[in-house]
Short mmCIF file of C-alpha atoms in Angstrom, two decimals:
data_model
loop_
_atom_site.label_atom_id
_atom_site.label_comp_id
_atom_site.label_asym_id
_atom_site.label_seq_id
_atom_site.Cartn_x
_atom_site.Cartn_y
_atom_site.Cartn_z
CA MET T 1 0.16 0.13 -0.35
CA ALA T 2 1.39 3.14 -1.07
CA PRO T 3 2.27 5.71 1.55
CA SER T 4 -0.38 8.70 0.68
CA ALA T 5 -2.96 5.51 0.69
CA ILE T 6 -1.45 4.97 4.41
CA SER T 7 -1.77 8.33 5.65
CA THR T 8 -5.06 8.61 4.15
CA ILE T 9 -6.45 5.15 6.47
CA ILE T 10 -4.79 7.06 9.93
CA ASN T 11 -6.02 10.59 8.92
CA ASN T 12 -9.77 10.07 7.87
CA SER T 13 -10.68 7.05 10.16
CA SER T 14 -14.36 7.75 9.90
CA THR T 15 -16.35 5.00 8.41
CA SER T 16 -19.23 7.42 7.12
CA ASP T 17 -20.26 7.92 3.22
CA ALA T 18 -18.05 10.49 2.06
CA SER T 19 -21.51 12.71 1.88
CA ASN T 20 -21.57 13.29 5.11
CA THR T 21 -20.55 16.85 5.69
CA ASN T 22 -19.46 15.89 9.33
CA ALA T 23 -17.01 13.51 8.30
CA THR T 24 -15.10 15.20 6.09
CA LYS T 25 -14.23 17.90 8.90
CA PRO T 26 -10.65 18.87 9.13
CA THR T 27 -9.43 16.95 12.25
CA THR T 28 -6.50 18.16 14.62
CA PRO T 29 -2.88 18.54 13.05
CA ILE T 30 -0.57 15.69 14.34
CA LEU T 31 1.99 16.50 16.79
CA PRO T 32 5.87 15.24 16.08
CA LEU T 33 5.16 12.94 19.25
CA GLU T 34 2.30 11.37 18.37
CA ALA T 35 3.61 11.35 14.19
CA GLY T 36 6.40 9.38 15.75
CA LEU T 37 4.40 7.00 17.68
CA LEU T 38 1.87 6.61 14.45
CA LYS T 39 5.04 5.89 12.27
CA LYS T 40 5.86 2.46 14.06
CA PHE T 41 2.81 0.79 13.13
CA GLU T 42 2.68 1.74 9.46
CA ALA T 43 5.88 0.25 9.22
CA PRO T 44 4.71 -2.76 7.77
CA LEU T 45 2.14 -1.32 5.51
CA ALA T 46 4.90 -0.45 3.34
CA ASP T 47 5.45 -4.23 2.13
CA VAL T 48 2.51 -6.57 3.08
CA PRO T 49 3.21 -8.72 -0.37
CA GLY T 50 6.84 -9.48 1.46
CA ILE T 51 5.23 -10.77 4.81
CA ALA T 52 3.27 -12.76 3.02
CA ARG T 53 5.70 -14.30 1.75
CA ALA T 54 7.76 -14.57 4.98
CA PHE T 55 4.31 -16.24 6.08
CA GLU T 56 4.36 -18.76 3.26
CA VAL T 57 8.15 -19.79 3.85
CA ILE T 58 7.51 -20.06 7.43
CA TYR T 59 4.42 -22.01 7.39
CA HIS T 60 5.88 -24.56 4.79
CA SER T 61 8.59 -25.01 7.46
CA LEU T 62 5.96 -25.12 10.31
CA ALA T 63 3.55 -28.11 8.58
CA LEU T 64 6.93 -30.43 8.25
CA THR T 65 8.18 -29.80 11.87
CA ALA T 66 6.30 -28.57 14.55
CA SER T 67 4.52 -30.52 16.89
CA ASN T 68 1.98 -27.80 18.05
CA GLN T 69 0.67 -26.18 14.50
CA PHE T 70 -0.47 -27.18 11.55
CA LEU T 71 -1.87 -29.93 13.54
CA PRO T 72 -4.04 -32.79 11.28
CA THR T 73 -7.50 -33.44 11.53
CA PRO T 74 -9.67 -36.49 10.30
CA ILE T 75 -11.23 -34.62 7.78
CA ARG T 76 -10.45 -34.91 3.72
CA ALA T 77 -13.10 -33.33 2.12
CA LEU T 78 -15.40 -30.05 2.37
CA PRO T 79 -18.91 -30.43 2.43
CA THR T 80 -21.10 -31.26 -0.50
CA GLY T 81 -23.66 -29.38 0.41
CA GLU T 82 -26.24 -32.03 0.53
CA GLU T 83 -25.96 -33.22 4.16
CA LYS T 84 -29.23 -33.61 6.08
CA GLY T 85 -30.31 -33.85 10.07
CA ARG T 86 -30.73 -32.14 13.09
CA PHE T 87 -27.98 -31.91 15.15
CA LEU T 88 -27.29 -30.22 18.76
CA ALA T 89 -24.23 -27.63 18.12
CA LEU T 90 -21.89 -26.25 20.77
CA ASP T 91 -19.03 -23.29 20.10
CA LEU T 92 -16.87 -23.02 22.92
CA GLY T 93 -14.91 -19.67 22.34
CA GLY T 94 -12.31 -17.54 24.07
CA THR T 95 -15.14 -14.76 25.42
CA ASN T 96 -18.80 -16.91 24.92
CA LEU T 97 -19.97 -20.50 24.68
CA ARG T 98 -22.92 -20.93 22.18
CA VAL T 99 -25.47 -23.61 21.91
CA ALA T 100 -28.14 -24.21 19.13
CA VAL T 101 -29.90 -26.94 17.40
CA VAL T 102 -29.53 -26.90 14.05
CA ARG T 103 -31.52 -28.12 11.04
CA LEU T 104 -29.88 -29.48 7.94
CA TYR T 105 -31.93 -29.56 4.62
CA GLY T 106 -29.14 -30.67 2.50
CA GLY T 107 -29.83 -28.47 -0.97
CA ASP T 108 -32.12 -25.99 1.03
CA GLY T 109 -29.50 -24.91 3.19
CA LEU T 110 -30.36 -24.86 6.94
CA LYS T 111 -32.11 -23.14 9.76
CA VAL T 112 -30.62 -22.45 13.04
CA CYS T 113 -33.19 -23.28 16.09
CA THR T 114 -32.86 -22.54 20.01
CA GLN T 115 -29.61 -20.79 20.17
CA ARG T 116 -28.60 -18.89 23.23
CA SER T 117 -25.10 -17.31 23.92
CA TRP T 118 -23.57 -16.91 27.27
CA SER T 119 -19.73 -15.18 28.28
CA ILE T 120 -17.54 -17.25 30.06
CA PRO T 121 -17.14 -16.27 33.66
CA GLU T 122 -13.72 -15.05 34.08
CA HIS T 123 -13.20 -17.99 37.29
CA PHE T 124 -13.81 -20.57 35.08
CA LYS T 125 -10.98 -19.99 32.75
CA SER T 126 -8.21 -20.38 35.67
CA GLY T 127 -10.01 -23.17 37.61
CA ALA T 128 -10.37 -26.97 36.82
CA ALA T 129 -11.27 -27.78 33.29
CA GLU T 130 -13.91 -30.58 35.21
CA VAL T 131 -15.27 -27.37 36.90
CA LEU T 132 -15.98 -25.32 33.34
CA PHE T 133 -17.34 -28.18 31.74
CA ARG T 134 -19.65 -28.98 34.42
CA TRP T 135 -21.22 -25.02 33.57
CA VAL T 136 -21.06 -26.15 29.72
CA ALA T 137 -23.11 -29.22 30.53
CA ASP T 138 -25.66 -27.14 32.66
CA ARG T 139 -25.96 -24.58 30.03
CA ILE T 140 -26.57 -27.42 27.25
CA GLY T 141 -29.27 -29.06 29.32
CA ASP T 142 -30.78 -25.20 29.28
CA VAL T 143 -30.87 -25.36 25.39
CA VAL T 144 -31.95 -29.00 25.14
CA GLY T 145 -34.93 -28.12 27.57
CA GLU T 146 -36.06 -24.96 25.80
CA TYR T 147 -36.28 -27.10 22.38
CA LEU T 148 -37.97 -29.65 24.05
CA GLY T 149 -40.75 -27.50 24.87
CA ASP T 150 -41.07 -25.88 21.44
CA VAL T 151 -41.41 -28.75 19.37
CA GLY T 152 -44.70 -31.45 19.05
CA SER T 153 -44.54 -34.51 21.66
CA GLU T 154 -44.00 -37.08 19.37
CA GLU T 155 -40.65 -35.30 18.04
CA ARG T 156 -39.91 -34.60 21.77
CA GLU T 157 -40.58 -38.32 22.65
CA ARG T 158 -38.50 -39.63 20.03
CA ILE T 159 -35.36 -37.32 20.83
CA LEU T 160 -36.02 -38.45 24.50
CA SER T 161 -36.00 -42.28 23.27
CA GLU T 162 -33.17 -41.81 20.93
CA GLY T 163 -31.11 -39.04 22.33
CA MET T 164 -29.29 -36.19 20.27
CA GLU T 165 -26.50 -35.77 18.24
CA LEU T 166 -23.98 -33.20 19.50
CA GLY T 167 -21.34 -31.04 17.17
CA ILE T 168 -18.92 -29.21 19.25
CA THR T 169 -16.40 -26.41 18.02
CA PHE T 170 -13.42 -25.56 20.36
CA SER T 171 -11.72 -22.74 19.85
CA PHE T 172 -8.47 -24.09 21.27
CA PRO T 173 -5.61 -26.12 19.81
CA MET T 174 -6.26 -29.98 20.28
CA GLU T 175 -4.78 -33.58 18.99
CA GLN T 176 -7.19 -35.26 17.11
CA THR T 177 -7.16 -38.76 15.31
CA THR T 178 -10.66 -39.52 15.40
CA HIS T 179 -13.81 -37.22 14.64
CA ASP T 180 -15.17 -37.79 18.15
CA SER T 181 -12.31 -37.20 20.76
CA ALA T 182 -10.11 -34.81 21.41
CA LEU T 183 -7.02 -34.40 23.71
CA LEU T 184 -6.53 -30.64 24.86
CA MET T 185 -3.35 -28.88 24.33
CA PRO T 186 -2.08 -25.62 26.34
CA MET T 187 -4.97 -22.86 25.85
CA GLY T 188 -4.51 -18.97 25.54
CA LYS T 189 -7.32 -16.26 25.76
CA GLY T 190 -6.73 -16.16 29.16
CA PHE T 191 -7.60 -19.77 30.07
CA THR T 192 -4.02 -21.22 32.26
CA PHE T 193 -5.39 -25.04 32.41
CA THR T 194 -2.25 -27.05 32.85
CA THR T 195 -3.52 -30.37 33.12
CA THR T 196 -4.05 -32.54 29.54
CA ASN T 197 -7.94 -33.30 29.38
CA ASP T 198 -9.65 -35.39 26.84
CA LEU T 199 -12.52 -32.83 25.91
CA SER T 200 -15.22 -35.76 24.87
CA SER T 201 -14.38 -37.23 28.26
CA LEU T 202 -14.51 -34.26 30.14
CA LEU T 203 -18.43 -33.03 28.65
CA LYS T 204 -19.80 -36.54 28.87
CA MET T 205 -18.61 -37.05 32.56
CA ALA T 206 -20.42 -33.49 32.96
CA TYR T 207 -23.24 -34.05 31.20
CA ASP T 208 -23.71 -37.22 32.25
CA ASP T 209 -23.76 -35.94 36.08
CA LEU T 210 -26.45 -33.54 35.02
CA LEU T 211 -28.72 -36.22 33.58
CA SER T 212 -28.18 -38.02 37.06
CA THR T 213 -30.15 -34.75 38.84
CA THR T 214 -33.05 -34.44 36.03
CA THR T 215 -36.38 -35.61 37.78
CA PRO T 216 -39.59 -36.63 35.54
CA ALA T 217 -41.11 -33.40 34.88
CA HIS T 218 -37.81 -31.97 33.24
CA PRO T 219 -35.95 -35.19 31.16
CA LEU T 220 -33.11 -34.84 29.28
CA PRO T 221 -32.00 -36.92 26.37
CA LYS T 222 -28.67 -38.76 26.31
CA LEU T 223 -25.96 -37.03 23.97
CA ASP T 224 -23.84 -39.25 21.52
CA ILE T 225 -20.56 -36.68 20.81
CA VAL T 226 -20.33 -37.26 16.73
CA SER T 227 -17.86 -34.77 15.86
CA ILE T 228 -15.48 -31.93 17.50
CA THR T 229 -13.45 -29.67 15.61
CA ASN T 230 -11.74 -25.44 15.69
CA ASP T 231 -13.67 -22.75 15.34
CA SER T 232 -11.54 -22.00 11.92
CA ILE T 233 -12.54 -25.09 10.46
CA SER T 234 -15.96 -25.33 11.64
CA THR T 235 -15.48 -21.57 9.61
CA LEU T 236 -14.75 -23.48 6.54
CA LEU T 237 -17.03 -25.77 6.56
CA SER T 238 -20.15 -23.51 7.15
CA ALA T 239 -19.32 -21.50 4.60
CA ALA T 240 -18.35 -24.36 2.02
CA TYR T 241 -21.89 -25.83 2.79
CA LEU T 242 -23.37 -22.68 1.83
CA HIS T 243 -20.95 -21.33 -0.75
CA HIS T 244 -20.05 -24.52 -2.60
CA SER T 245 -17.37 -24.39 -5.05
CA THR T 246 -18.02 -23.40 -8.86
CA GLU T 247 -16.80 -22.77 -11.88
CA ASN T 248 -16.44 -19.09 -10.95
CA THR T 249 -15.22 -19.53 -7.13
CA ARG T 250 -13.63 -21.56 -4.79
CA ALA T 251 -13.84 -21.77 -0.80
CA ALA T 252 -10.26 -22.33 -0.17
CA ALA T 253 -9.51 -21.77 3.62
CA GLY T 254 -11.25 -20.71 6.75
CA ILE T 255 -9.97 -17.76 8.93
CA ILE T 256 -11.01 -16.64 12.71
CA ALA T 257 -10.32 -12.85 13.40
CA GLY T 258 -12.19 -12.08 16.76
CA THR T 259 -11.06 -12.52 20.15
CA GLY T 260 -8.45 -14.37 19.00
CA THR T 261 -7.25 -15.32 15.74
CA ASN T 262 -6.64 -18.86 13.71
CA ALA T 263 -6.71 -20.28 10.10
CA THR T 264 -7.20 -23.54 8.42
CA CYS T 265 -6.92 -25.50 5.02
CA LEU T 266 -6.96 -28.35 3.11
CA CYS T 267 -3.15 -28.75 3.00
CA PRO T 268 -1.51 -31.34 0.72
CA VAL T 269 -0.28 -34.49 2.34
CA SER T 270 3.20 -34.24 0.58
CA LYS T 271 3.72 -31.23 2.53
CA LEU T 272 3.34 -32.79 6.08
CA PRO T 273 5.76 -35.18 8.27
CA ALA T 274 4.95 -39.35 8.57
CA SER T 275 3.62 -38.18 12.21
CA LYS T 276 1.16 -36.03 10.59
CA GLN T 277 -0.17 -37.74 7.79
CA PRO T 278 -3.35 -40.01 7.93
CA THR T 279 -2.76 -43.68 9.57
CA SER T 280 -6.07 -45.10 7.25
CA GLY T 281 -7.11 -43.73 3.65
CA PRO T 282 -5.25 -42.84 0.69
CA SER T 283 -1.71 -41.12 1.53
CA THR T 284 -2.58 -38.81 -1.53
CA GLY T 285 -4.44 -35.70 -1.70
CA ALA T 286 -5.15 -33.30 1.25
CA ILE T 287 -6.16 -32.95 4.72
CA LEU T 288 -7.89 -30.04 6.85
CA VAL T 289 -5.21 -28.88 9.12
CA ASN T 290 -5.50 -26.44 12.04
CA THR T 291 -2.70 -23.68 11.75
CA GLU T 292 -2.69 -22.46 15.22
CA TRP T 293 -0.98 -19.57 13.36
CA SER T 294 -1.41 -17.49 16.34
CA ILE T 295 1.57 -19.15 18.57
CA ARG T 296 4.95 -18.60 18.74
CA GLY T 297 6.03 -20.69 15.64
CA THR T 298 4.85 -17.76 13.76
CA ALA T 299 6.79 -15.45 15.39
CA PRO T 300 9.43 -14.75 12.43
CA PRO T 301 7.69 -12.77 9.87
CA LEU T 302 6.55 -10.27 12.86
CA LYS T 303 9.67 -9.53 14.41
CA PRO T 304 11.05 -6.61 12.20
CA TYR T 305 7.32 -4.79 13.08
CA THR T 306 7.35 -5.74 16.73
CA THR T 307 6.68 -2.43 18.71
CA THR T 308 7.69 -1.67 22.22
CA TRP T 309 4.12 -1.90 23.54
CA ASP T 310 3.97 -5.47 21.55
CA VAL T 311 6.63 -6.38 23.65
CA GLN T 312 5.12 -4.74 26.66
CA LEU T 313 1.78 -6.62 26.45
CA ASP T 314 3.10 -9.89 25.77
CA LEU T 315 5.54 -9.78 29.06
CA GLU T 316 2.20 -8.79 31.02
CA ASN T 317 0.22 -11.46 29.81
CA GLU T 318 -0.64 -15.01 31.52
CA LYS T 319 1.67 -16.68 28.89
CA PRO T 320 4.63 -14.27 27.45
CA GLY T 321 5.58 -15.71 24.23
CA PHE T 322 2.76 -17.73 23.05
CA GLN T 323 0.54 -15.99 20.85
CA PRO T 324 2.87 -12.82 19.50
CA PHE T 325 0.55 -12.94 16.53
CA GLU T 326 -2.64 -13.36 18.11
CA GLU T 327 -1.48 -10.28 20.39
CA MET T 328 -1.01 -8.17 17.46
CA VAL T 329 -4.25 -8.92 15.72
CA GLY T 330 -6.57 -10.17 18.27
CA GLY T 331 -10.09 -8.41 19.92
CA ARG T 332 -8.65 -9.23 23.23
CA TYR T 333 -5.48 -7.05 22.77
CA LEU T 334 -6.54 -4.43 20.44
CA GLY T 335 -7.73 -2.49 22.83
CA GLU T 336 -4.73 -3.04 25.11
CA LEU T 337 -3.01 -1.90 22.43
CA VAL T 338 -3.84 1.25 22.06
CA ARG T 339 -4.45 1.91 25.98
CA LEU T 340 0.04 1.63 26.32
CA VAL T 341 0.59 3.67 22.83
CA CYS T 342 -1.57 6.26 24.97
CA LEU T 343 0.24 6.01 28.29
CA ASP T 344 3.15 7.47 26.16
CA LEU T 345 1.49 9.92 23.92
CA PHE T 346 0.08 11.20 27.52
CA SER T 347 3.39 10.88 29.16
CA ASN T 348 3.40 14.53 30.46
CA VAL T 349 0.47 14.14 32.34
CA PRO T 350 0.83 12.81 35.83
CA LYS T 351 -0.62 9.34 36.36
CA SER T 352 -2.61 10.54 38.87
CA GLN T 353 -4.47 12.52 36.67
CA LEU T 354 -5.56 10.01 34.10
CA PRO T 355 -8.42 8.16 33.78
CA GLU T 356 -8.96 5.25 36.25
CA LYS T 357 -9.55 2.82 33.25
CA MET T 358 -6.10 4.10 31.71
CA LYS T 359 -4.11 3.01 33.98
CA LEU T 360 -5.86 -0.34 34.29
CA ARG T 361 -4.28 -3.63 32.11
CA TYR T 362 -7.06 -4.24 29.66
CA GLY T 363 -8.91 -1.44 31.47
CA LEU T 364 -9.60 -0.17 27.58
CA ASP T 365 -11.96 -2.32 25.38
CA THR T 366 -11.36 -2.94 22.07
CA ARG T 367 -15.38 -2.24 21.20
CA LEU T 368 -14.61 1.73 22.46
CA CYS T 369 -11.59 2.13 19.68
CA SER T 370 -14.11 0.10 17.46
CA ALA T 371 -16.74 3.05 17.95
CA VAL T 372 -14.26 6.01 18.61
CA GLU T 373 -13.50 4.64 14.77
CA ALA T 374 -16.84 4.78 13.73
CA SER T 375 -17.34 8.39 14.86
CA VAL T 376 -17.76 10.77 12.25
CA ASN T 377 -16.03 13.49 13.64
CA ASP T 378 -13.47 14.69 16.51
CA ASP T 379 -16.29 16.07 19.06
CA GLU T 380 -18.54 12.24 18.77
CA ALA T 381 -15.37 10.86 19.53
CA LEU T 382 -14.70 12.95 22.03
CA SER T 383 -18.53 12.47 23.64
CA LEU T 384 -17.62 8.28 23.44
CA LEU T 385 -14.53 8.62 25.29
CA GLN T 386 -15.99 10.97 28.02
CA ASP T 387 -18.74 8.49 28.57
CA TYR T 388 -16.55 5.83 28.89
CA PHE T 389 -13.61 6.88 30.61
CA ASP T 390 -15.36 9.78 32.85
CA PRO T 391 -18.82 8.87 32.51
CA ASP T 392 -19.54 11.69 35.67
CA THR T 393 -18.34 14.91 33.42
CA SER T 394 -19.66 13.30 29.70
CA SER T 395 -22.50 15.70 30.11
CA THR T 396 -19.72 18.62 29.61
CA SER T 397 -19.75 20.40 26.50
CA SER T 398 -17.73 18.51 23.78
CA THR T 399 -16.31 21.84 22.54
CA ALA T 400 -15.71 23.21 25.65
CA THR T 401 -11.77 23.67 26.61
CA ALA T 402 -10.18 21.19 28.34
CA THR T 403 -7.87 21.94 32.15
CA THR T 404 -5.04 20.25 30.27
CA THR T 405 -3.78 19.13 26.72
CA THR T 406 -2.08 15.51 25.93
CA THR T 407 1.39 17.82 26.37
CA GLY T 408 0.56 19.72 29.60
CA GLU T 409 -0.78 19.20 33.04
CA ASP T 410 -3.47 21.57 35.50
CA PRO T 411 -3.46 20.85 38.91
CA GLU T 412 -7.30 20.09 38.55
CA GLY T 413 -6.72 17.35 36.57
CA TRP T 414 -6.58 16.19 32.87
CA LYS T 415 -9.78 15.77 31.04
CA TRP T 416 -10.40 14.32 26.92
CA ASP T 417 -10.67 17.70 24.65
CA PRO T 418 -11.06 17.49 20.82
CA PRO T 419 -7.23 17.26 19.98
CA SER T 420 -6.63 14.15 22.64
CA ALA T 421 -9.61 12.69 20.94
CA ALA T 422 -8.49 12.96 17.39
CA SER T 423 -5.15 11.51 18.76
CA PHE T 424 -7.20 9.00 20.38
CA ARG T 425 -8.53 7.60 16.99
CA ARG T 426 -5.59 8.47 14.71
CA ILE T 427 -3.97 5.78 17.23
CA SER T 428 -6.91 2.94 17.42
CA THR T 429 -6.84 3.64 13.66
CA ALA T 430 -3.21 2.49 13.45
CA VAL T 431 -3.51 -0.27 15.45
CA SER T 432 -6.26 -2.07 13.71
CA THR T 433 -4.81 -1.04 10.08
CA ARG T 434 -1.67 -2.78 10.79
CA ALA T 435 -3.90 -6.14 12.14
CA ALA T 436 -5.85 -5.73 9.31
CA ALA T 437 -2.34 -6.04 6.96
CA LEU T 438 -1.19 -8.68 8.89
CA VAL T 439 -4.06 -11.02 9.06
CA ALA T 440 -4.32 -9.85 5.32
CA ALA T 441 -0.77 -11.04 5.11
CA ALA T 442 -0.87 -14.57 7.01
CA THR T 443 -3.94 -15.63 4.97
CA ILE T 444 -2.19 -15.15 1.45
CA GLY T 445 0.85 -16.86 3.38
CA VAL T 446 -2.01 -20.04 4.46
CA LEU T 447 -2.98 -19.86 0.77
CA GLY T 448 0.20 -20.45 -0.35
CA VAL T 449 0.50 -23.85 1.70
CA ASN T 450 -2.21 -25.17 -0.29
CA ASP T 451 -0.87 -23.66 -3.19
CA GLU T 452 -4.78 -22.62 -4.21
CA LEU T 453 -3.28 -18.95 -5.68
CA LYS T 454 -1.29 -21.05 -8.19
CA ARG T 455 -4.04 -23.09 -9.35
CA HIS T 456 -7.54 -22.46 -10.25
CA ALA T 457 -6.24 -18.73 -11.80
CA GLU T 458 -9.75 -18.53 -13.34
CA LYS T 459 -11.62 -18.96 -9.99
CA GLU T 460 -12.62 -16.08 -7.51
CA VAL T 461 -10.51 -17.49 -3.85
CA LEU T 462 -13.13 -17.45 -1.17
CA VAL T 463 -11.70 -17.44 2.09
CA CYS T 464 -14.48 -17.76 4.44
CA TYR T 465 -14.15 -15.58 7.76
CA THR T 466 -16.02 -15.40 11.16
CA GLY T 467 -15.42 -13.37 14.24
CA THR T 468 -16.20 -10.21 15.94
CA VAL T 469 -12.84 -8.03 14.54
CA LEU T 470 -13.83 -9.13 10.82
CA GLU T 471 -17.69 -8.59 11.45
CA LYS T 472 -18.18 -5.54 13.47
CA TYR T 473 -15.32 -3.58 13.54
CA PRO T 474 -15.53 -0.40 10.98
CA THR T 475 -14.17 -1.36 7.70
CA PHE T 476 -11.45 -4.23 9.35
CA ARG T 477 -12.81 -6.78 6.28
CA GLU T 478 -12.39 -3.95 3.98
CA ARG T 479 -9.15 -3.21 4.73
CA CYS T 480 -7.86 -6.45 5.29
CA GLU T 481 -9.28 -7.69 2.03
CA GLY T 482 -7.66 -4.48 -0.10
CA PHE T 483 -4.33 -5.55 1.47
CA MET T 484 -5.05 -9.15 0.14
CA MET T 485 -5.64 -8.18 -3.01
CA GLU T 486 -2.50 -5.74 -3.06
CA VAL T 487 -0.46 -8.54 -2.49
CA VAL T 488 -2.34 -10.82 -5.12
CA GLU T 489 -1.83 -8.39 -7.80
CA ARG T 490 2.16 -8.16 -6.78
CA TRP T 491 2.64 -11.38 -6.68
CA VAL T 492 1.29 -11.58 -10.66
CA VAL T 493 3.66 -9.17 -11.89
CA GLU T 494 6.52 -10.87 -9.95
CA GLY T 495 5.10 -14.20 -11.43
CA ARG T 496 5.07 -15.85 -8.18
CA ILE T 497 1.47 -16.90 -9.25
CA PRO T 498 -0.23 -17.16 -12.63
CA PRO T 499 -2.35 -14.40 -14.17
CA ALA T 500 -6.49 -14.77 -14.66
CA PRO T 501 -7.10 -15.88 -18.11
CA SER T 502 -8.33 -13.28 -20.45
CA GLY T 503 -6.83 -10.46 -19.14
CA LYS T 504 -9.01 -10.53 -15.80
CA ARG T 505 -8.17 -9.61 -12.59
CA ARG T 506 -7.08 -12.34 -10.05
CA ALA T 507 -9.81 -12.08 -7.08
CA VAL T 508 -9.14 -12.88 -3.68
CA ARG T 509 -12.84 -12.45 -1.53
CA LEU T 510 -13.54 -12.53 2.26
CA ALA T 511 -16.81 -14.44 2.59
CA GLU T 512 -18.78 -14.02 6.38
CA ALA T 513 -19.38 -17.45 7.67
CA LYS T 514 -22.46 -16.09 9.53
CA ASP T 515 -22.64 -18.29 12.87
CA GLY T 516 -19.69 -20.54 11.39
CA GLY T 517 -18.73 -21.98 15.07
CA ILE T 518 -22.34 -23.26 15.31
CA VAL T 519 -23.01 -23.95 11.69
CA GLY T 520 -19.84 -25.34 10.94
CA ALA T 521 -20.14 -27.96 14.08
CA ALA T 522 -23.59 -29.34 13.11
CA VAL T 523 -22.16 -29.64 9.08
CA LEU T 524 -19.52 -31.67 10.32
CA ALA T 525 -21.53 -33.93 12.65
CA GLY T 526 -23.63 -34.16 9.11
CA MET T 527 -20.57 -35.33 7.04
CA VAL T 528 -19.48 -37.78 9.93
CA LYS T 529 -23.16 -39.18 10.04
CA GLU T 530 -23.08 -39.45 6.12
CA GLY T 531 -19.31 -41.30 5.60
CA ARG T 532 -18.21 -37.93 3.94
CA THR T 533 -15.03 -37.15 5.45
#
């Protein structure tokens, strides 16, 4: 991306339509101190194609040598779109638990029936795994009980007699040799379990305990765990179910960009060592791999662009050095990076005068950064910051003169003003734009592993996605897609990948996998039941 384009992103971070006159208001000039801070986040934007190439190289190496990345799964194919059935689906992520009943209708699509979502209480993340899964089992019981109350008596009795088939999406590393079992590996996203656990056994034990407490008035069915898979794989399967590969498009990979990040692709078996290759079935072709691209093996391409704030965030984290990529792009961390940068920007302000949330680790929620970037002008950004950091004074006029500025102090205390609000928005945009560029580069690197860009030059390559950062963060998806196309076009010019036929433009597009974790869990369960994996 050209330097001028980079400056445009940083200085015009509004997501409003250009016809909105408020959106075109000039913002506060950038002072030298702030300009120096912003420049550190602009560095990777100048060579996204080079970073993508570095990711491709490291991914090939990790596929061959890493025991905790590019993990093989028992899946060798994408869904046909003809899978049918009713399945209970569970999606356990870094922030939320979702449980639903999903009906697959084959060529007629699908329906997500009873669905509920819960935030995972923080104390479950540092306790014993058994305690977390007892809570998960209780939530399954809530959804199943609600569904049984909604269906007719005949279906209710059939479910209670036959049980329900369960597909699970689990957003953490795991080792798998069969569809219905998974050995948990070290977890991130704030989870600190240290023992090795079998996911299927944990959930079965917890749900069986729940069954032992049910009464005839409120019965629950037995559960049959049919399939377990990773969130990125569920994303690809769900989108592939609804958007089959055609003569013009091809579903090639799945990525997650939410609280954390991950990716999957069909990887040629020839690029994997013997220890990762299938123990049954053909020894050729491809298998779906869980890249776990967020953890330490992916660090080398990031090192030239790692800032002092990245280092500080990592050192203060639960597992320093474990997830360097996720800490630069994950929704859990973007707000914390912005907070750390702001502390340096406001370094001339006595710390005692700064808002309390600004002084607390993870006191700045990424959702605030998202809202501020979406604001149409500095005054609206100011109002959002006042509401978040100092709600007692948020009624003050946004045009009033603050008691101090970003470079001074006042005995009455520091308050947000239009210049500091403008600085916050620019910093937030710089952090999120770097994240979009790195996700784009990493994604193209994955497509380099499965050779999707070297083949199918005539097709639009679909990268299926889910996660709140890509889904909800203003223009994040558009920025990411733009960086991806920049890499593809550069690689065509350099001869790394073939051009599209008849002078057409090579195309890579992000395709949303709505409810990917839930739908993908049900789709894989359907594939397993029909023997199509």
